[in-house]
mmCIF file of C-alpha atoms and ligand atoms in Angstrom:
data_model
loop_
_atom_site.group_PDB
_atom_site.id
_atom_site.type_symbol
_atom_site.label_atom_id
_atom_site.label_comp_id
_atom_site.label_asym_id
_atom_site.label_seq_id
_atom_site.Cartn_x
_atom_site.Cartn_y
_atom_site.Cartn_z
ATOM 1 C CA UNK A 212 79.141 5.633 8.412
ATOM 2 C CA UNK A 213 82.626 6.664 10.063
ATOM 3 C CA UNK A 214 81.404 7.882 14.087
ATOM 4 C CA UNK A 215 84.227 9.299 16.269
ATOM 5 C CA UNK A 216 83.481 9.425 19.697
ATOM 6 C CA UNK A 217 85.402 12.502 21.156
ATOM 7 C CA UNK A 218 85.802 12.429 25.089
ATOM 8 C CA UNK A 219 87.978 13.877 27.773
ATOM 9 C CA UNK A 220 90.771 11.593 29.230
ATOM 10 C CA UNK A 221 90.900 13.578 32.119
ATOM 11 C CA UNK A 222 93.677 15.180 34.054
ATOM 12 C CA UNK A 223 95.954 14.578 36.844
ATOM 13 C CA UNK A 224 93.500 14.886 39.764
ATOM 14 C CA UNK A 225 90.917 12.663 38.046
ATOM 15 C CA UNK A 226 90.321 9.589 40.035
ATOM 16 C CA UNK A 227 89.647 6.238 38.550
ATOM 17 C CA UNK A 228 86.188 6.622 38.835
ATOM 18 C CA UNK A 229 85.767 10.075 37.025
ATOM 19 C CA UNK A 230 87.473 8.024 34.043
ATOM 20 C CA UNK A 231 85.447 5.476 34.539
ATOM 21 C CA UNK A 232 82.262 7.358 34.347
ATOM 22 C CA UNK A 233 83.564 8.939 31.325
ATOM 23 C CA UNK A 234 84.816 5.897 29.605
ATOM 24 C CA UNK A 235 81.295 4.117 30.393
ATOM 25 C CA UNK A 236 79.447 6.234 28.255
ATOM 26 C CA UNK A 237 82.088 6.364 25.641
ATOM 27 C CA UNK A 238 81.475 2.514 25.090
ATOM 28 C CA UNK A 239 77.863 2.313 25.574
ATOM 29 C CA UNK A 240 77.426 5.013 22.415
ATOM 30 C CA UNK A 241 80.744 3.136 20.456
ATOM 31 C CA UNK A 242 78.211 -0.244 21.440
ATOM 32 C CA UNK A 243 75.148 1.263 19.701
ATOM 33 C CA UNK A 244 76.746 2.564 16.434
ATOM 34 C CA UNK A 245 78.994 -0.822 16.113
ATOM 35 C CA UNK A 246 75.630 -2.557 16.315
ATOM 36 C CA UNK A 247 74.704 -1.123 13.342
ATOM 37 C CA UNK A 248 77.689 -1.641 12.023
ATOM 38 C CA UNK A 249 78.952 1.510 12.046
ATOM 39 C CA UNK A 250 82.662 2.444 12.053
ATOM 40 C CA UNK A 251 83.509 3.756 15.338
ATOM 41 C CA UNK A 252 86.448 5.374 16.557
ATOM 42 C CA UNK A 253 86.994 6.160 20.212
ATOM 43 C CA UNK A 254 89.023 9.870 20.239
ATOM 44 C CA UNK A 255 90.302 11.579 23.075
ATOM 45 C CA UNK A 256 90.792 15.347 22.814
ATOM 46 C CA UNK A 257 94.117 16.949 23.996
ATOM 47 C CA UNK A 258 95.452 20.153 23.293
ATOM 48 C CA UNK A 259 97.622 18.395 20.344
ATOM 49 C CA UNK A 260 94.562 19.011 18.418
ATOM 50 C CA UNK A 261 95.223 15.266 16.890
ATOM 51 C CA UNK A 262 91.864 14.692 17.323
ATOM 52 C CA UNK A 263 90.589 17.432 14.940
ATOM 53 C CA UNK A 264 92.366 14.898 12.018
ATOM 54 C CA UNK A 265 90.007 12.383 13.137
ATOM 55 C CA UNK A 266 87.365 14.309 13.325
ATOM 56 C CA UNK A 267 87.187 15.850 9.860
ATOM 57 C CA UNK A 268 87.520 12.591 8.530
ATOM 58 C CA UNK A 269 84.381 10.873 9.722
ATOM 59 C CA UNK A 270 80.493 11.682 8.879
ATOM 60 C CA UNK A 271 79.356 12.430 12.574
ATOM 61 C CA UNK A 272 81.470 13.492 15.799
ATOM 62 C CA UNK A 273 79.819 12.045 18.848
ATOM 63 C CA UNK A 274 80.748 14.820 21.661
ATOM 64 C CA UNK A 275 80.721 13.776 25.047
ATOM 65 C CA UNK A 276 83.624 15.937 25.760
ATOM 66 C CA UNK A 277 82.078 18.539 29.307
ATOM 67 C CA UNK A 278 85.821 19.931 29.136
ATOM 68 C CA UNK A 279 88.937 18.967 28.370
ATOM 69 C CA UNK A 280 92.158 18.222 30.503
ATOM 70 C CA UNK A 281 89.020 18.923 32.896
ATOM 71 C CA UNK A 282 88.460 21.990 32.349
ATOM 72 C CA UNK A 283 84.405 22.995 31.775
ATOM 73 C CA UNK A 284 85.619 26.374 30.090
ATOM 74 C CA UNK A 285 86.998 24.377 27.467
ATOM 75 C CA UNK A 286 83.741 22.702 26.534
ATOM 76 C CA UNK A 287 82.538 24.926 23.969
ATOM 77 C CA UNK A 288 86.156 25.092 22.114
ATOM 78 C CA UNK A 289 85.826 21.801 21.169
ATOM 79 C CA UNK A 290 82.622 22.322 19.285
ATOM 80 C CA UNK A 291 83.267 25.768 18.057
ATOM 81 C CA UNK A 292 86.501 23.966 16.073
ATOM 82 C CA UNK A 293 83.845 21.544 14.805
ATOM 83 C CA UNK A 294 81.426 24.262 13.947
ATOM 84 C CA UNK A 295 84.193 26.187 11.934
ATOM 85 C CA UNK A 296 85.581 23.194 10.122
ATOM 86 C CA UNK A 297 81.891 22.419 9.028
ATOM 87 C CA UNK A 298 82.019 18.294 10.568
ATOM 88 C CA UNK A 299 78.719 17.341 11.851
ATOM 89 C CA UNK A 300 78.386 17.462 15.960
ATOM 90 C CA UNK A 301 75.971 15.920 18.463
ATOM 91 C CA UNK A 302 74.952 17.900 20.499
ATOM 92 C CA UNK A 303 74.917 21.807 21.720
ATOM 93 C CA UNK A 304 75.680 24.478 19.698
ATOM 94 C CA UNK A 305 79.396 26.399 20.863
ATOM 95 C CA UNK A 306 77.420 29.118 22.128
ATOM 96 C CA UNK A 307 74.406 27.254 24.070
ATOM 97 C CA UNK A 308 77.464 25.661 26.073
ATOM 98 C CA UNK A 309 79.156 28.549 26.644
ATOM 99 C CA UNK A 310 76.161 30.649 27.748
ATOM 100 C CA UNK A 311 74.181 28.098 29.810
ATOM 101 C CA UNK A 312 77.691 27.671 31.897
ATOM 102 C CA UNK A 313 77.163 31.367 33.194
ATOM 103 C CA UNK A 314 74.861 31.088 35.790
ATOM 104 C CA UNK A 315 73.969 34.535 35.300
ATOM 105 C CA UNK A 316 74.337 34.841 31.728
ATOM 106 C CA UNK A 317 71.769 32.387 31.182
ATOM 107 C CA UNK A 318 69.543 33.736 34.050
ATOM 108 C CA UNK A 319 69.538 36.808 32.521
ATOM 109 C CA UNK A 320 68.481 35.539 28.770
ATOM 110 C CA UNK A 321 65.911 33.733 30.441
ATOM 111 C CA UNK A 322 64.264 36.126 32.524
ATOM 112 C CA UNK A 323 64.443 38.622 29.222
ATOM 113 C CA UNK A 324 62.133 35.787 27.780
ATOM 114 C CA UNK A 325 59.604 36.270 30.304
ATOM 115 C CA UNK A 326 60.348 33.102 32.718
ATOM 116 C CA UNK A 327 60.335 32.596 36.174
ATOM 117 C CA UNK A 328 63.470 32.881 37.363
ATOM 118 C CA UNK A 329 63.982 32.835 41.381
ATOM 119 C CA UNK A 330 65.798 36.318 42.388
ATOM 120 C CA UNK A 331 69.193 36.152 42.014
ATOM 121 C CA UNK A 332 72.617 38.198 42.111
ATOM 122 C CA UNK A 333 76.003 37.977 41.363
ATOM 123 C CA UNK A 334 77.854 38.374 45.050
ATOM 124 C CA UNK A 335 81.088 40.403 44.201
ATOM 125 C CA UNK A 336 82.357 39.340 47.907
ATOM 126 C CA UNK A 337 79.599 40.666 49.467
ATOM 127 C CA UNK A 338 75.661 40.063 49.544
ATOM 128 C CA UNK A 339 73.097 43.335 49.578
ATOM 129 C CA UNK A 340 71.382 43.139 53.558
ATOM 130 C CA UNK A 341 67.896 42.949 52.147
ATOM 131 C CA UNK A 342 68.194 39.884 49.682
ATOM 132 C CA UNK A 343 65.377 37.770 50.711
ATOM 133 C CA UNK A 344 65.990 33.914 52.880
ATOM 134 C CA UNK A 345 66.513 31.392 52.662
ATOM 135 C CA UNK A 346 69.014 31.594 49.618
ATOM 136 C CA UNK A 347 71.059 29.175 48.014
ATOM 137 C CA UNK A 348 74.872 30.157 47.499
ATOM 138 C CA UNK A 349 76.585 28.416 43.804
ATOM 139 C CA UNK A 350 79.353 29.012 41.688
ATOM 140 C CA UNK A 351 78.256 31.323 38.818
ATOM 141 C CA UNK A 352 80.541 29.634 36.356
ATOM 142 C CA UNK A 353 80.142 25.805 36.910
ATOM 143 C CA UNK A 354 77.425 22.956 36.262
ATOM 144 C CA UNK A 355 77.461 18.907 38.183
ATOM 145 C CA UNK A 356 76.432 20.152 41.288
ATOM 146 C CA UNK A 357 80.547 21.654 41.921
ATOM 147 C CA UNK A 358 80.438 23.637 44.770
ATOM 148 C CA UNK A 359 77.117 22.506 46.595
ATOM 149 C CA UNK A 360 77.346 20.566 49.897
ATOM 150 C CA UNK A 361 74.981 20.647 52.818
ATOM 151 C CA UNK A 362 75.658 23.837 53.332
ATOM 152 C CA UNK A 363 74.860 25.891 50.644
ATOM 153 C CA UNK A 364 71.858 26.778 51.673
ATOM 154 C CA UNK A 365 71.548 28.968 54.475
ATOM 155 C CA UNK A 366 68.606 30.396 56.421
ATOM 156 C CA UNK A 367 69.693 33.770 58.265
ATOM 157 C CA UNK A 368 72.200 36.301 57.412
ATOM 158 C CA UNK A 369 75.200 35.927 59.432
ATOM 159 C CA UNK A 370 75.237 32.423 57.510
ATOM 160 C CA UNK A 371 74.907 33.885 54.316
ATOM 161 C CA UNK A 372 77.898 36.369 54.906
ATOM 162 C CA UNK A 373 79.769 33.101 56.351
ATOM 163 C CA UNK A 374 79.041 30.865 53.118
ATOM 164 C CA UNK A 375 79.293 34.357 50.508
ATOM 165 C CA UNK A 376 83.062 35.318 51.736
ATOM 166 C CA UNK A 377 83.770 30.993 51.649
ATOM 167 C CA UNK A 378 82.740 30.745 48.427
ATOM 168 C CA UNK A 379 83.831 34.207 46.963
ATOM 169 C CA UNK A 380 87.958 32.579 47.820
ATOM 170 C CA UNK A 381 87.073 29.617 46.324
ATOM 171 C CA UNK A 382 85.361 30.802 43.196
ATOM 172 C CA UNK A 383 85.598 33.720 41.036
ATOM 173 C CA UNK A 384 82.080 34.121 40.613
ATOM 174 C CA UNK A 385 79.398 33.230 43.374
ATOM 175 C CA UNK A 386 75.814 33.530 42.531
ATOM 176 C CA UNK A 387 73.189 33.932 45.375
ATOM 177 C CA UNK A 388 70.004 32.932 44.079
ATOM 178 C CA UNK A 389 66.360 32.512 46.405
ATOM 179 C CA UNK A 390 65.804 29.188 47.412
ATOM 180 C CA UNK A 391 62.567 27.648 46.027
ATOM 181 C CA UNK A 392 61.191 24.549 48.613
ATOM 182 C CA UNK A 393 59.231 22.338 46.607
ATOM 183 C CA UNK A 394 59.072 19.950 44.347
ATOM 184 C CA UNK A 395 62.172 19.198 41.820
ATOM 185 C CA UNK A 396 61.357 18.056 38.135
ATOM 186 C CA UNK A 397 63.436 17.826 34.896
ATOM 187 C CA UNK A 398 62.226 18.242 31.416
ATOM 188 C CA UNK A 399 64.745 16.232 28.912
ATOM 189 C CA UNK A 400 64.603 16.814 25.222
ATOM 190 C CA UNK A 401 66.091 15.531 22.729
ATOM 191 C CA UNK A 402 65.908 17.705 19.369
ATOM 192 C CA UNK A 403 62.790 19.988 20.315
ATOM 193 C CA UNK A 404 60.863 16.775 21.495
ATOM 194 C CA UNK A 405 60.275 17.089 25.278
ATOM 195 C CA UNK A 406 60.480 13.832 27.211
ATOM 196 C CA UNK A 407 58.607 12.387 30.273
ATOM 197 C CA UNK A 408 58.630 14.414 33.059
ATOM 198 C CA UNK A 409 61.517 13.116 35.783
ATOM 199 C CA UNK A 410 61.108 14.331 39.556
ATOM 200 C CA UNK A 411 63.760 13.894 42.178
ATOM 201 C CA UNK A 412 62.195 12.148 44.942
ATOM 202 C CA UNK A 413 63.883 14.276 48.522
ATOM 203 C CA UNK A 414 62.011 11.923 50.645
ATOM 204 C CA UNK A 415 65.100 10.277 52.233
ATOM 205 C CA UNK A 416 67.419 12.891 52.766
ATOM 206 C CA UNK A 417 68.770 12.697 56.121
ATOM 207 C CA UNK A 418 66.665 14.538 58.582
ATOM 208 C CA UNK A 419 67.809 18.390 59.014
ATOM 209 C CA UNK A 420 69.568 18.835 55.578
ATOM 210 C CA UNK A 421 68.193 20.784 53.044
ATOM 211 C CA UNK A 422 66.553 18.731 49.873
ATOM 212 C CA UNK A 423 69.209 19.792 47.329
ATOM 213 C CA UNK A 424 71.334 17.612 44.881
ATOM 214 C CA UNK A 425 74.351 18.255 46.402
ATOM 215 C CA UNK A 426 77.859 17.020 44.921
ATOM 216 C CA UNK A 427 77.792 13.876 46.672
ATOM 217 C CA UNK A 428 74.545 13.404 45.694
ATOM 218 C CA UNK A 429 75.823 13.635 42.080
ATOM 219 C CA UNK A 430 78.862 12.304 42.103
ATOM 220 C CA UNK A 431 79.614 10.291 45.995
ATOM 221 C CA UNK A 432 77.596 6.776 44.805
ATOM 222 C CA UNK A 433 75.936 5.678 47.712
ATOM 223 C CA UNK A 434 76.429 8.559 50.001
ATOM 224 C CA UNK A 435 73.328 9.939 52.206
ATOM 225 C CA UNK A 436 72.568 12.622 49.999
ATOM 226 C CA UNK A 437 72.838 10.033 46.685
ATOM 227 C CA UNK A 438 70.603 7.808 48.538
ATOM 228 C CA UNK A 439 68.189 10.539 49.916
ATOM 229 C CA UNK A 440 67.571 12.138 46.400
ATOM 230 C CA UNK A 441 66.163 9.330 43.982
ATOM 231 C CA UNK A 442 64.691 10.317 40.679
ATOM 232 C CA UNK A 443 61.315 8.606 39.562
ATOM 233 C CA UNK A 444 60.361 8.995 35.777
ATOM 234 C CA UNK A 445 57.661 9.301 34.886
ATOM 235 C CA UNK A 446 56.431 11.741 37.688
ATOM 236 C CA UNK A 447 53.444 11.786 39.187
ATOM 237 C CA UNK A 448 51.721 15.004 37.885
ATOM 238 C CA UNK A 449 48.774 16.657 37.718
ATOM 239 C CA UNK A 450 48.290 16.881 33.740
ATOM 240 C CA UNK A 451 48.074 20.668 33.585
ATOM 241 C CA UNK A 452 50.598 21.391 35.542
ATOM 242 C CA UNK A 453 52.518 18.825 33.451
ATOM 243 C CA UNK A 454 51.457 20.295 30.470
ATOM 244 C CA UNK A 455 52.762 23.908 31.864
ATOM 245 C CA UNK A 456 56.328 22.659 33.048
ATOM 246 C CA UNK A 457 56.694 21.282 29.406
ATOM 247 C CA UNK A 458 55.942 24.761 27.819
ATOM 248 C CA UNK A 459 58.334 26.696 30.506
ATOM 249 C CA UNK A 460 60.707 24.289 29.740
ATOM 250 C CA UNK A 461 60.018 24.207 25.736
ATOM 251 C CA UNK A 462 60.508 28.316 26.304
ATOM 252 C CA UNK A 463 63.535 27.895 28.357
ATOM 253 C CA UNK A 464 65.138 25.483 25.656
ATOM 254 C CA UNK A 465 64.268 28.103 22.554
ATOM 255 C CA UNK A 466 65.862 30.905 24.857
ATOM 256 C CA UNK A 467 69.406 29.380 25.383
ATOM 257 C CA UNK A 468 68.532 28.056 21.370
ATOM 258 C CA UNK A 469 68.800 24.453 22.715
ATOM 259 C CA UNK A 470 69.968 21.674 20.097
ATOM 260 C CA UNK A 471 70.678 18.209 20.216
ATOM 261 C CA UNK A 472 69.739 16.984 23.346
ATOM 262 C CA UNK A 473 69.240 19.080 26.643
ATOM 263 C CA UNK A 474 67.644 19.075 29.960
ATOM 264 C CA UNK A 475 66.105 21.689 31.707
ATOM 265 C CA UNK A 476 65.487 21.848 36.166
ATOM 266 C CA UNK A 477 62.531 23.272 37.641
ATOM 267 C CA UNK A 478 61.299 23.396 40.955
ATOM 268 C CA UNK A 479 57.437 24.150 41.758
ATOM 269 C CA UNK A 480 56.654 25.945 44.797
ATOM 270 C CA UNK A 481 54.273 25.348 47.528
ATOM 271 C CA UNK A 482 51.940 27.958 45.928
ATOM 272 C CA UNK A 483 51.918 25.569 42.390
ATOM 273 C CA UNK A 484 54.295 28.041 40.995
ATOM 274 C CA UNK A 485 56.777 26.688 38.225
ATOM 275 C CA UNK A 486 60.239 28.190 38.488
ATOM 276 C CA UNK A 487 63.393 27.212 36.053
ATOM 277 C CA UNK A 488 66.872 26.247 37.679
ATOM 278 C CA UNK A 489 69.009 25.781 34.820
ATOM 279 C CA UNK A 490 69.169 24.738 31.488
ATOM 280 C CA UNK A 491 71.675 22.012 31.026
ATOM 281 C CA UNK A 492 72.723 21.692 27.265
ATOM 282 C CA UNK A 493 74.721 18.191 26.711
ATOM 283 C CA UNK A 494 73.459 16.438 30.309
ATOM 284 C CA UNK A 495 75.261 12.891 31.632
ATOM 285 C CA UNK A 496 74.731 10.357 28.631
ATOM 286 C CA UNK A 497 75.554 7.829 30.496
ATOM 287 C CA UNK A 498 72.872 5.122 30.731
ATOM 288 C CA UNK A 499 72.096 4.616 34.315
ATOM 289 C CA UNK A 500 71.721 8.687 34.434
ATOM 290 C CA UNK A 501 68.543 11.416 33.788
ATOM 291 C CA UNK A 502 68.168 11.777 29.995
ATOM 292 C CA UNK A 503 68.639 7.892 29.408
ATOM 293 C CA UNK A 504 65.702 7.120 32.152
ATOM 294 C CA UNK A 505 63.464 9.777 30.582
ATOM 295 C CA UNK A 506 64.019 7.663 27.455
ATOM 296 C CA UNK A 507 63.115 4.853 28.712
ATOM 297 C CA UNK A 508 59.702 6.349 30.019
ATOM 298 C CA UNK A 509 59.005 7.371 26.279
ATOM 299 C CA UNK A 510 60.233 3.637 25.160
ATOM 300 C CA UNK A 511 63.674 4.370 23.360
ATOM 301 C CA UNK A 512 66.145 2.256 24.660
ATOM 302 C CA UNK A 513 69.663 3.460 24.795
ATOM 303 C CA UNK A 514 70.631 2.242 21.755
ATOM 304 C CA UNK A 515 67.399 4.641 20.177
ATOM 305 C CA UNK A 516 68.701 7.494 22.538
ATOM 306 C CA UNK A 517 71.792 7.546 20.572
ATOM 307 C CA UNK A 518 70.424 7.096 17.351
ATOM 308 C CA UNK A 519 68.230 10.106 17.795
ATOM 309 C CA UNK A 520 70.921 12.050 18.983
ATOM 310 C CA UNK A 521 72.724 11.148 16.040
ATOM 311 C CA UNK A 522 69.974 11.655 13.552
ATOM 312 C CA UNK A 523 69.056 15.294 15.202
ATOM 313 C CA UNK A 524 72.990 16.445 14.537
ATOM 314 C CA UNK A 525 72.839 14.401 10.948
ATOM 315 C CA UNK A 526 69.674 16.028 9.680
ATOM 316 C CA UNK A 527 70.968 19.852 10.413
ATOM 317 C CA UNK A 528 74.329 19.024 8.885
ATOM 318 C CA UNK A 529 72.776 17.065 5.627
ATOM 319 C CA UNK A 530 69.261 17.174 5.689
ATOM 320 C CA UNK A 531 66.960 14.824 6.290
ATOM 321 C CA UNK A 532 67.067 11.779 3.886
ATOM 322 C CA UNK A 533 71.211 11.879 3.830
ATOM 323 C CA UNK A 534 71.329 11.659 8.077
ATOM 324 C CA UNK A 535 68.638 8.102 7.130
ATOM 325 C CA UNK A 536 70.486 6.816 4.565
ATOM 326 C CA UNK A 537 74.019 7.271 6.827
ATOM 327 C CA UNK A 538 72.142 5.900 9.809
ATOM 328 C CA UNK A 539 70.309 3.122 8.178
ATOM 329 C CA UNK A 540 72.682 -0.164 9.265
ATOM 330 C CA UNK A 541 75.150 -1.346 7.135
ATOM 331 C CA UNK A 542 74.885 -4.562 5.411
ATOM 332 C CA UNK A 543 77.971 -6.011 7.435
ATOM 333 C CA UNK A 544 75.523 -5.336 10.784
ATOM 334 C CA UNK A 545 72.818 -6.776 8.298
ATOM 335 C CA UNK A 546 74.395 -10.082 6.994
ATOM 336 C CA UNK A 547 75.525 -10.569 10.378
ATOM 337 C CA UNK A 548 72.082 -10.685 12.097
ATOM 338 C CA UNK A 549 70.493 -13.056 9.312
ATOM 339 C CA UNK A 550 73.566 -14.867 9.773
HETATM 340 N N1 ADP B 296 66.987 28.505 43.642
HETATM 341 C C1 ADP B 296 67.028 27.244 44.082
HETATM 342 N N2 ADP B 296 66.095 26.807 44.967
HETATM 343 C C2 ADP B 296 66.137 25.533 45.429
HETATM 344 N N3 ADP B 296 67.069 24.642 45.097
HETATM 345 C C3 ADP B 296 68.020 25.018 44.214
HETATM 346 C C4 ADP B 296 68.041 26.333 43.674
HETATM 347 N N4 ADP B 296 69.106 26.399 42.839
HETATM 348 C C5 ADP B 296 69.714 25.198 42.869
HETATM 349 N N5 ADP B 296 69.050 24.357 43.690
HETATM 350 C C6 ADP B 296 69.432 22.970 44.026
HETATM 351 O O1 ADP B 296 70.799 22.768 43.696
HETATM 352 C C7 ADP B 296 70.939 21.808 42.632
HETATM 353 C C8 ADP B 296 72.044 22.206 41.678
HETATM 354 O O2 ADP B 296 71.856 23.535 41.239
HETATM 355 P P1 ADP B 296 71.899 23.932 39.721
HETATM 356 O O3 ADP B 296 71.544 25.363 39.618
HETATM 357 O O4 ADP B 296 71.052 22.985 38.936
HETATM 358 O O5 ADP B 296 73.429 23.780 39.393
HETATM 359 P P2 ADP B 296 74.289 22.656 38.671
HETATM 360 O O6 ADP B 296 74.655 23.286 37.388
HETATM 361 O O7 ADP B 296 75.430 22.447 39.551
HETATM 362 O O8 ADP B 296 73.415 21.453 38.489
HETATM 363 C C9 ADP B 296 69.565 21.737 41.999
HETATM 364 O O9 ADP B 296 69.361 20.488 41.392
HETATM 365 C C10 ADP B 296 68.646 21.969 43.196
HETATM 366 O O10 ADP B 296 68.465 20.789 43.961
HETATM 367 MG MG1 MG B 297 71.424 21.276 37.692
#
């Protein structure tokens, strides 16, 4: 089978670990399909649109693209061409991307399907005197944590004017949403098979900040806020309530019509209450992050990750027995390993 691996080079601001984080993943999936001795080709995607050439020509496009040049809104282009053209994608659908991106698009389609979402407006500038505290302030149109620091959250109003106007010249859109304290889980999926349960473990955040992955928890390796927010898969759960943030989540998935591989954030409040955060079509693939660990806990190892993710894209475009028989390994990978 011919696998091309499209990814975003980056842009001028990128530093070299951004491409390094990028370029990580793009080997570790090129690793597992060249195991099976796969063809793989390693694409990047520029506005030249050279890389739609190479994608038409191969059985499966890999996507790990979450922009291009950078750019998030550019996500769902990328796949829409390679919905159009008919060339088999990993992945989320054109519009799951493009919807789950709008904070309060996405808020909206879920709440319509009857889930908890935490109360929640779109700030034009200002914020409405009554919304209840503490709230959480995030850019409407943006996913990785952009835009949250230790501040985002803020406990009285003169605060929440402060952070609203701060973030309203920084961002088009700003979202105020209710802050839920409790406990964080994730529910990953991969096709519509739910995963072990992950939990982000706030234990060790630095005394007086708010338990929230913040950017630098994301993205600052080593930081405070990375080292005060660890995630633990499997989590420790009661089994009902495990077996009720798996449905919510299952729900929340159908909703934003969730393909490929997805993972959806939760937080439970000190009442027991389950409430969704986001659905995240197309999370980090990269092995040390969330979906790869949830993996794990069901015993796929990275290599099986990306198999499944390939088979689950494979068996929409060509059905079930063609996405095995393109999968199975080719006899080079086979003559090689009895070798
Ligand atoms: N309503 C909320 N209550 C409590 N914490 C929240 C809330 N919304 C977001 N957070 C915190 O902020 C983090 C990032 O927010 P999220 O909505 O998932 O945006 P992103 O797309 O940037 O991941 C979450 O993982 C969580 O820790
Ligand atoms: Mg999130």
């Amino acid at each position: 089978m011919r696998v091309v691996i499209l990814y975003d080079p980056g842009a001028e601001d990128w530093t070299a670990e951004d491409v390094r984080g990028v370029m990580q993943a793009v080997t570790q999936v090129g690793q597992s399909f060249a195991a099976l001795g796969h063809a793989v080709r390693k694409q990047p995607v520029r506005h030249d649109m050279r890389w739609f050439q190479a994608a038409r020509q191969a059985d499966l496009a890999f996507n790990l693209c979450e922009g291009v040049h950078g750019r998030s809104e550019w996500e769902e282009h990328v796949v829409a061409t390679l919905e159009f053209a008919g060339v088999p994608v990993t992945g989320a659908s054109a519009w799951t991307l493009a919807a789950c991106r709008r904070k309060a698009t996405a808020n909206a389609i879920l709440t319509q399907a009857g889930l908890p979402i935490p109360r929640w407006t779109v700030a034009q500038g200002r914020i409405q005197d009554d919304f209840p505290l503490p709230a959480i302030i995030k850019p409407a149109a943006e996913d990785a944590s952009a835009g949250l620091d230790r501040g985002s959250v803020v406990a009285d109003r003169k605060a929440l004017r402060a952070r609203v106007a701060a973030m309203t010249e920084q961002f088009d859109e700003v979202l105020v949403q209710q802050y839920v304290a409790g406990r964080e889980l994730n529910v990953g999926f991969v096709g519509d098979r739910a995963l072990p349960i992950a939990e982000i473990d706030f234990s060790g955040m630095p005394p007086g900040s708010w338990p929230i992955l913040t950017y630098a928890a994301k993205w600052d390796t080593g930081s405070p806020d990375d080292l005060g927010s660890v995630p633990v898969c499997p989590a420790s759960l009661p089994q009902k309530l495990a077996d009720r943030l798996v449905r919510i989540a299952e729900t929340a998935w159908r909703a934003m019509e969730g393909k490929g591989y997805g993972r959806v954030d939760l937080r439970v409040d000190e009442q027991g209450r389950p409430w969704v955060l986001e659905v995240n079509p197309n999370p980090d693939l990269n092995d040390d992050a969330g979906l790869s660990r949830m993996a794990k806990a069901a015993g796929w190892d990275y290599a099986e990750l990306v198999r499944r993710i390939a088979e689950v894209a494979l068996r929409e475009a060509q059905g079930s027995k063609a996405a095995r028989e393109l999968l199975a390994p080719s006899r080079r990978s086979r003559a090689a390993r009895t070798a």
